[in-house]
């Protein structure tokens, strides 16, 4: 079975540019999570959706970050404008529902903002 | 999937030995705990979970122990293998936070051949 699919795997961009990260969750999973991982801050939850509805976006750093889930099989995380401090690995994860701790993570999108 | 690197505590064990990875959690209201494994270049992978009404749970070659009195969690890996080399994270959550997982900083396990 296909796992969580993220794209792009690597992105290098210049400060001020718009970045869009994409995620396809596992079919049948109702919850989707966006995490960011850095050396300094570890794994941080940015936002999560249940049944395509954003439930908690308290981890989104600031207005430059936005996330959407237009349908059950697709989500995007957008950064506009990007800054060097946004450089990190961004993970998407999905789970059957929000009442399990068994999240299935994608392989991540490594973002470098110059 | 680069894990937290510079200041990760590291546990080095001989292949075949048992490993014990520890985790202290801070929120006494947390009632659900999970261990994840992250190999280099990959996303975290679920290993095992435990709810606060239990103090021990066993899986295949892994055991999780929960001590709520001192807010401590441990992951025991039996007969450690080279493929167990990874960074291990504990995560906690509680029902009133809609099961929002909070991850710890991680421990790197190195298995010596």
mmCIF file of C-alpha atoms in Angstrom:
data_model
loop_
_atom_site.group_PDB
_atom_site.id
_atom_site.type_symbol
_atom_site.label_atom_id
_atom_site.label_comp_id
_atom_site.label_asym_id
_atom_site.label_seq_id
_atom_site.Cartn_x
_atom_site.Cartn_y
_atom_site.Cartn_z
ATOM 1 C CA UNK A 1 0.000 0.000 0.000
ATOM 2 C CA UNK A 2 1.184 3.520 -0.716
ATOM 3 C CA UNK A 3 2.132 5.503 2.323
ATOM 4 C CA UNK A 4 1.900 9.238 2.805
ATOM 5 C CA UNK A 5 3.321 10.948 -0.255
ATOM 6 C CA UNK A 6 4.983 14.329 -0.036
ATOM 7 C CA UNK A 7 6.387 16.586 -2.703
ATOM 8 C CA UNK A 8 8.806 18.038 -3.379
ATOM 9 C CA UNK A 9 11.405 16.032 -1.455
ATOM 10 C CA UNK A 10 13.849 18.896 -1.652
ATOM 11 C CA UNK A 11 13.299 22.578 -2.329
ATOM 12 C CA UNK A 12 15.857 25.332 -2.439
ATOM 13 C CA UNK A 13 14.503 28.828 -2.830
ATOM 14 C CA UNK A 14 15.428 32.404 -2.203
ATOM 15 C CA UNK A 15 14.112 34.560 0.563
ATOM 16 C CA UNK A 16 10.832 36.202 -0.354
ATOM 17 C CA UNK A 17 9.683 33.460 -2.699
ATOM 18 C CA UNK A 18 6.505 31.489 -2.240
ATOM 19 C CA UNK A 19 6.866 27.846 -1.287
ATOM 20 C CA UNK A 20 4.139 25.227 -1.615
ATOM 21 C CA UNK A 21 4.518 21.792 -0.080
ATOM 22 C CA UNK A 22 2.103 19.041 -1.003
ATOM 23 C CA UNK A 23 0.805 15.953 0.725
ATOM 24 C CA UNK A 24 -1.330 12.982 -0.204
ATOM 25 C CA UNK A 25 -2.462 11.094 2.915
ATOM 26 C CA UNK A 26 -3.167 7.394 3.123
ATOM 27 C CA UNK A 27 -6.546 6.572 1.640
ATOM 28 C CA UNK A 28 -9.184 6.158 4.311
ATOM 29 C CA UNK A 29 -7.349 8.195 6.915
ATOM 30 C CA UNK A 30 -9.445 10.998 8.343
ATOM 31 C CA UNK A 31 -6.761 13.059 10.079
ATOM 32 C CA UNK A 32 -3.832 14.888 8.568
ATOM 33 C CA UNK A 33 -0.982 16.632 10.344
ATOM 34 C CA UNK A 34 1.798 18.988 9.284
ATOM 35 C CA UNK A 35 4.974 18.916 11.386
ATOM 36 C CA UNK A 36 8.223 20.834 11.088
ATOM 37 C CA UNK A 37 11.563 19.430 12.245
ATOM 38 C CA UNK A 38 14.672 21.468 12.984
ATOM 39 C CA UNK A 39 17.812 20.833 14.987
ATOM 40 C CA UNK A 40 16.955 23.545 17.462
ATOM 41 C CA UNK A 41 13.248 22.909 18.018
ATOM 42 C CA UNK A 42 12.787 19.252 17.181
ATOM 43 C CA UNK A 43 9.423 18.085 15.852
ATOM 44 C CA UNK A 44 6.739 20.754 16.086
ATOM 45 C CA UNK A 45 3.092 20.339 15.176
ATOM 46 C CA UNK A 46 2.013 23.152 12.872
ATOM 47 C CA UNK A 47 -1.592 22.284 12.104
ATOM 48 C CA UNK A 48 -3.903 19.321 11.865
ATOM 49 C CA UNK A 49 -7.120 18.540 10.052
ATOM 50 C CA UNK A 50 -9.910 16.131 10.803
ATOM 51 C CA UNK A 51 -12.240 15.250 7.945
ATOM 52 C CA UNK A 52 -10.635 18.047 5.909
ATOM 53 C CA UNK A 53 -11.459 20.673 8.559
ATOM 54 C CA UNK A 54 -8.616 22.496 10.342
ATOM 55 C CA UNK A 55 -8.891 21.661 14.049
ATOM 56 C CA UNK A 56 -5.851 23.294 15.593
ATOM 57 C CA UNK A 57 -3.507 25.711 13.866
ATOM 58 C CA UNK A 58 -1.941 27.123 17.019
ATOM 59 C CA UNK A 59 1.456 25.833 15.924
ATOM 60 C CA UNK A 60 1.526 27.804 12.689
ATOM 61 C CA UNK A 61 4.381 30.274 13.215
ATOM 62 C CA UNK A 62 2.781 33.361 11.709
ATOM 63 C CA UNK A 63 0.588 34.655 8.951
ATOM 64 C CA UNK A 64 3.151 33.770 6.346
ATOM 65 C CA UNK A 65 2.138 30.133 6.802
ATOM 66 C CA UNK A 66 -1.140 28.732 5.560
ATOM 67 C CA UNK A 67 -2.477 25.221 5.048
ATOM 68 C CA UNK A 68 -5.425 23.871 3.143
ATOM 69 C CA UNK A 69 -7.100 20.541 2.673
ATOM 70 C CA UNK A 70 -9.538 20.878 -0.213
ATOM 71 C CA UNK A 71 -10.392 17.170 -0.182
ATOM 72 C CA UNK A 72 -9.603 13.962 1.638
ATOM 73 C CA UNK A 73 -6.682 13.091 -0.593
ATOM 74 C CA UNK A 74 -4.715 16.322 -0.778
ATOM 75 C CA UNK A 75 -3.265 19.018 1.443
ATOM 76 C CA UNK A 76 -0.900 21.916 0.932
ATOM 77 C CA UNK A 77 1.295 23.958 3.228
ATOM 78 C CA UNK A 78 2.229 27.317 1.828
ATOM 79 C CA UNK A 79 4.828 29.807 2.996
ATOM 80 C CA UNK A 80 4.637 33.286 1.537
ATOM 81 C CA UNK A 81 7.023 35.038 1.689
ATOM 82 C CA UNK A 82 9.648 32.530 2.760
ATOM 83 C CA UNK A 83 12.509 33.444 5.107
ATOM 84 C CA UNK A 84 15.805 31.688 5.915
ATOM 85 C CA UNK A 85 14.488 30.726 9.366
ATOM 86 C CA UNK A 86 11.827 28.634 7.644
ATOM 87 C CA UNK A 87 14.517 26.190 6.534
ATOM 88 C CA UNK A 88 13.569 22.814 7.969
ATOM 89 C CA UNK A 89 12.184 19.427 7.085
ATOM 90 C CA UNK A 90 8.420 19.531 6.818
ATOM 91 C CA UNK A 91 6.549 16.317 7.457
ATOM 92 C CA UNK A 92 3.017 15.421 6.618
ATOM 93 C CA UNK A 93 1.386 12.584 8.551
ATOM 94 C CA UNK A 94 -2.010 10.950 8.495
ATOM 95 C CA UNK A 95 -3.956 8.735 10.859
ATOM 96 C CA UNK A 96 -7.276 6.930 10.950
ATOM 97 C CA UNK A 97 -8.645 9.558 13.303
ATOM 98 C CA UNK A 98 -7.472 11.981 15.960
ATOM 99 C CA UNK A 99 -7.912 9.438 18.783
ATOM 100 C CA UNK A 100 -4.884 7.365 17.920
ATOM 101 C CA UNK A 101 -1.217 8.115 18.409
ATOM 102 C CA UNK A 102 -0.289 5.986 15.412
ATOM 103 C CA UNK A 103 0.586 8.546 12.812
ATOM 104 C CA UNK A 104 1.969 7.549 9.443
ATOM 105 C CA UNK A 105 4.587 10.022 8.318
ATOM 106 C CA UNK A 106 5.749 10.829 4.836
ATOM 107 C CA UNK A 107 9.422 11.070 4.016
ATOM 108 C CA UNK A 108 9.417 14.823 4.403
ATOM 109 C CA UNK A 109 10.154 17.872 2.303
ATOM 110 C CA UNK A 110 13.517 19.444 3.035
ATOM 111 C CA UNK A 111 13.241 23.204 2.541
ATOM 112 C CA UNK A 112 16.249 25.479 2.286
ATOM 113 C CA UNK A 113 15.619 29.212 2.050
ATOM 114 C CA UNK A 114 18.690 31.194 1.048
ATOM 115 C CA UNK B 1 14.157 13.462 7.571
ATOM 116 C CA UNK B 2 17.066 14.794 9.567
ATOM 117 C CA UNK B 3 16.447 14.376 13.269
ATOM 118 C CA UNK B 4 17.449 16.749 16.000
ATOM 119 C CA UNK B 5 21.211 16.301 15.865
ATOM 120 C CA UNK B 6 23.678 18.480 17.669
ATOM 121 C CA UNK B 7 22.715 17.886 21.272
ATOM 122 C CA UNK B 8 20.921 14.560 21.136
ATOM 123 C CA UNK B 9 21.739 12.189 23.970
ATOM 124 C CA UNK B 10 23.254 9.058 22.515
ATOM 125 C CA UNK B 11 23.053 5.483 23.685
ATOM 126 C CA UNK B 12 25.652 3.101 22.305
ATOM 127 C CA UNK B 13 25.033 -0.630 22.713
ATOM 128 C CA UNK B 14 26.586 -3.836 21.496
ATOM 129 C CA UNK B 15 24.616 -5.835 18.977
ATOM 130 C CA UNK B 16 22.655 -8.490 20.814
ATOM 131 C CA UNK B 17 22.440 -6.562 24.072
ATOM 132 C CA UNK B 18 19.248 -5.043 25.419
ATOM 133 C CA UNK B 19 18.693 -1.292 25.104
ATOM 134 C CA UNK B 20 16.777 0.980 27.419
ATOM 135 C CA UNK B 21 15.807 4.429 26.224
ATOM 136 C CA UNK B 22 14.342 6.821 28.763
ATOM 137 C CA UNK B 23 11.979 9.736 28.517
ATOM 138 C CA UNK B 24 10.711 12.162 31.121
ATOM 139 C CA UNK B 25 7.455 13.931 30.463
ATOM 140 C CA UNK B 26 6.337 17.118 32.091
ATOM 141 C CA UNK B 27 2.579 17.229 31.900
ATOM 142 C CA UNK B 28 0.872 15.222 34.623
ATOM 143 C CA UNK B 29 -2.365 15.527 32.641
ATOM 144 C CA UNK B 30 -0.930 13.502 29.754
ATOM 145 C CA UNK B 31 -2.672 10.171 29.517
ATOM 146 C CA UNK B 32 -1.409 8.604 26.325
ATOM 147 C CA UNK B 33 2.214 7.984 25.352
ATOM 148 C CA UNK B 34 3.809 6.806 22.139
ATOM 149 C CA UNK B 35 7.302 5.837 20.984
ATOM 150 C CA UNK B 36 8.518 6.622 17.486
ATOM 151 C CA UNK B 37 11.668 5.613 15.622
ATOM 152 C CA UNK B 38 13.260 7.827 12.996
ATOM 153 C CA UNK B 39 15.918 6.492 10.672
ATOM 154 C CA UNK B 40 18.186 8.836 8.798
ATOM 155 C CA UNK B 41 16.435 10.473 5.863
ATOM 156 C CA UNK B 42 13.009 9.142 6.777
ATOM 157 C CA UNK B 43 9.938 10.215 8.659
ATOM 158 C CA UNK B 44 9.198 8.979 12.185
ATOM 159 C CA UNK B 45 7.674 5.528 12.430
ATOM 160 C CA UNK B 46 5.272 4.361 15.140
ATOM 161 C CA UNK B 47 6.659 1.658 17.437
ATOM 162 C CA UNK B 48 4.328 1.194 20.385
ATOM 163 C CA UNK B 49 1.900 3.103 22.565
ATOM 164 C CA UNK B 50 0.603 2.926 26.127
ATOM 165 C CA UNK B 51 -2.286 4.541 27.946
ATOM 166 C CA UNK B 52 -2.092 5.843 31.462
ATOM 167 C CA UNK B 53 -4.230 3.043 32.887
ATOM 168 C CA UNK B 54 -1.366 0.654 32.147
ATOM 169 C CA UNK B 55 2.202 0.519 33.420
ATOM 170 C CA UNK B 56 3.635 -1.943 30.922
ATOM 171 C CA UNK B 57 2.972 -2.992 27.380
ATOM 172 C CA UNK B 58 4.890 -5.422 25.201
ATOM 173 C CA UNK B 59 5.331 -5.675 21.479
ATOM 174 C CA UNK B 60 7.673 -7.579 19.264
ATOM 175 C CA UNK B 61 11.124 -7.207 20.914
ATOM 176 C CA UNK B 62 9.978 -3.956 22.536
ATOM 177 C CA UNK B 63 8.495 -3.152 25.922
ATOM 178 C CA UNK B 64 7.272 0.205 27.130
ATOM 179 C CA UNK B 65 7.151 0.982 30.839
ATOM 180 C CA UNK B 66 5.232 3.890 32.316
ATOM 181 C CA UNK B 67 5.811 5.297 35.793
ATOM 182 C CA UNK B 68 3.225 8.004 36.370
ATOM 183 C CA UNK B 69 4.501 8.769 39.859
ATOM 184 C CA UNK B 70 7.764 10.164 38.548
ATOM 185 C CA UNK B 71 6.448 10.984 35.051
ATOM 186 C CA UNK B 72 8.875 8.622 33.354
ATOM 187 C CA UNK B 73 8.583 6.468 30.278
ATOM 188 C CA UNK B 74 11.064 3.920 28.967
ATOM 189 C CA UNK B 75 11.442 1.829 25.850
ATOM 190 C CA UNK B 76 13.255 -1.471 26.150
ATOM 191 C CA UNK B 77 14.541 -3.171 23.014
ATOM 192 C CA UNK B 78 15.558 -6.792 23.373
ATOM 193 C CA UNK B 79 18.484 -8.263 21.441
ATOM 194 C CA UNK B 80 19.320 -4.980 19.739
ATOM 195 C CA UNK B 81 20.133 -5.271 16.044
ATOM 196 C CA UNK B 82 21.994 -2.952 13.652
ATOM 197 C CA UNK B 83 18.645 -2.046 12.091
ATOM 198 C CA UNK B 84 17.585 -0.572 15.418
ATOM 199 C CA UNK B 85 20.094 2.265 15.005
ATOM 200 C CA UNK B 86 17.959 5.399 14.780
ATOM 201 C CA UNK B 87 16.670 8.322 16.791
ATOM 202 C CA UNK B 88 13.864 7.429 19.185
ATOM 203 C CA UNK B 89 11.223 9.917 20.260
ATOM 204 C CA UNK B 90 8.640 9.676 22.966
ATOM 205 C CA UNK B 91 5.433 11.611 22.468
ATOM 206 C CA UNK B 92 2.679 12.500 24.898
ATOM 207 C CA UNK B 93 -0.837 13.713 24.586
ATOM 208 C CA UNK B 94 -4.055 13.979 26.530
ATOM 209 C CA UNK B 95 -7.696 13.647 25.677
ATOM 210 C CA UNK B 96 -8.563 17.274 26.387
ATOM 211 C CA UNK B 97 -6.067 18.409 23.738
ATOM 212 C CA UNK B 98 -7.773 16.358 21.039
ATOM 213 C CA UNK B 99 -4.842 13.962 21.114
ATOM 214 C CA UNK B 100 -2.383 16.535 19.843
ATOM 215 C CA UNK B 101 0.998 14.790 20.056
ATOM 216 C CA UNK B 102 3.904 16.611 21.663
ATOM 217 C CA UNK B 103 7.246 15.042 20.800
ATOM 218 C CA UNK B 104 10.296 14.911 23.037
ATOM 219 C CA UNK B 105 13.745 15.841 21.825
ATOM 220 C CA UNK B 106 14.880 12.310 21.022
ATOM 221 C CA UNK B 107 17.651 9.849 21.861
ATOM 222 C CA UNK B 108 20.060 8.484 19.299
ATOM 223 C CA UNK B 109 20.677 4.739 19.515
ATOM 224 C CA UNK B 110 23.903 3.434 17.993
ATOM 225 C CA UNK B 111 24.340 -0.303 17.698
ATOM 226 C CA UNK B 112 27.930 -1.518 17.574
ATOM 227 C CA UNK B 113 28.529 -4.667 15.501
#
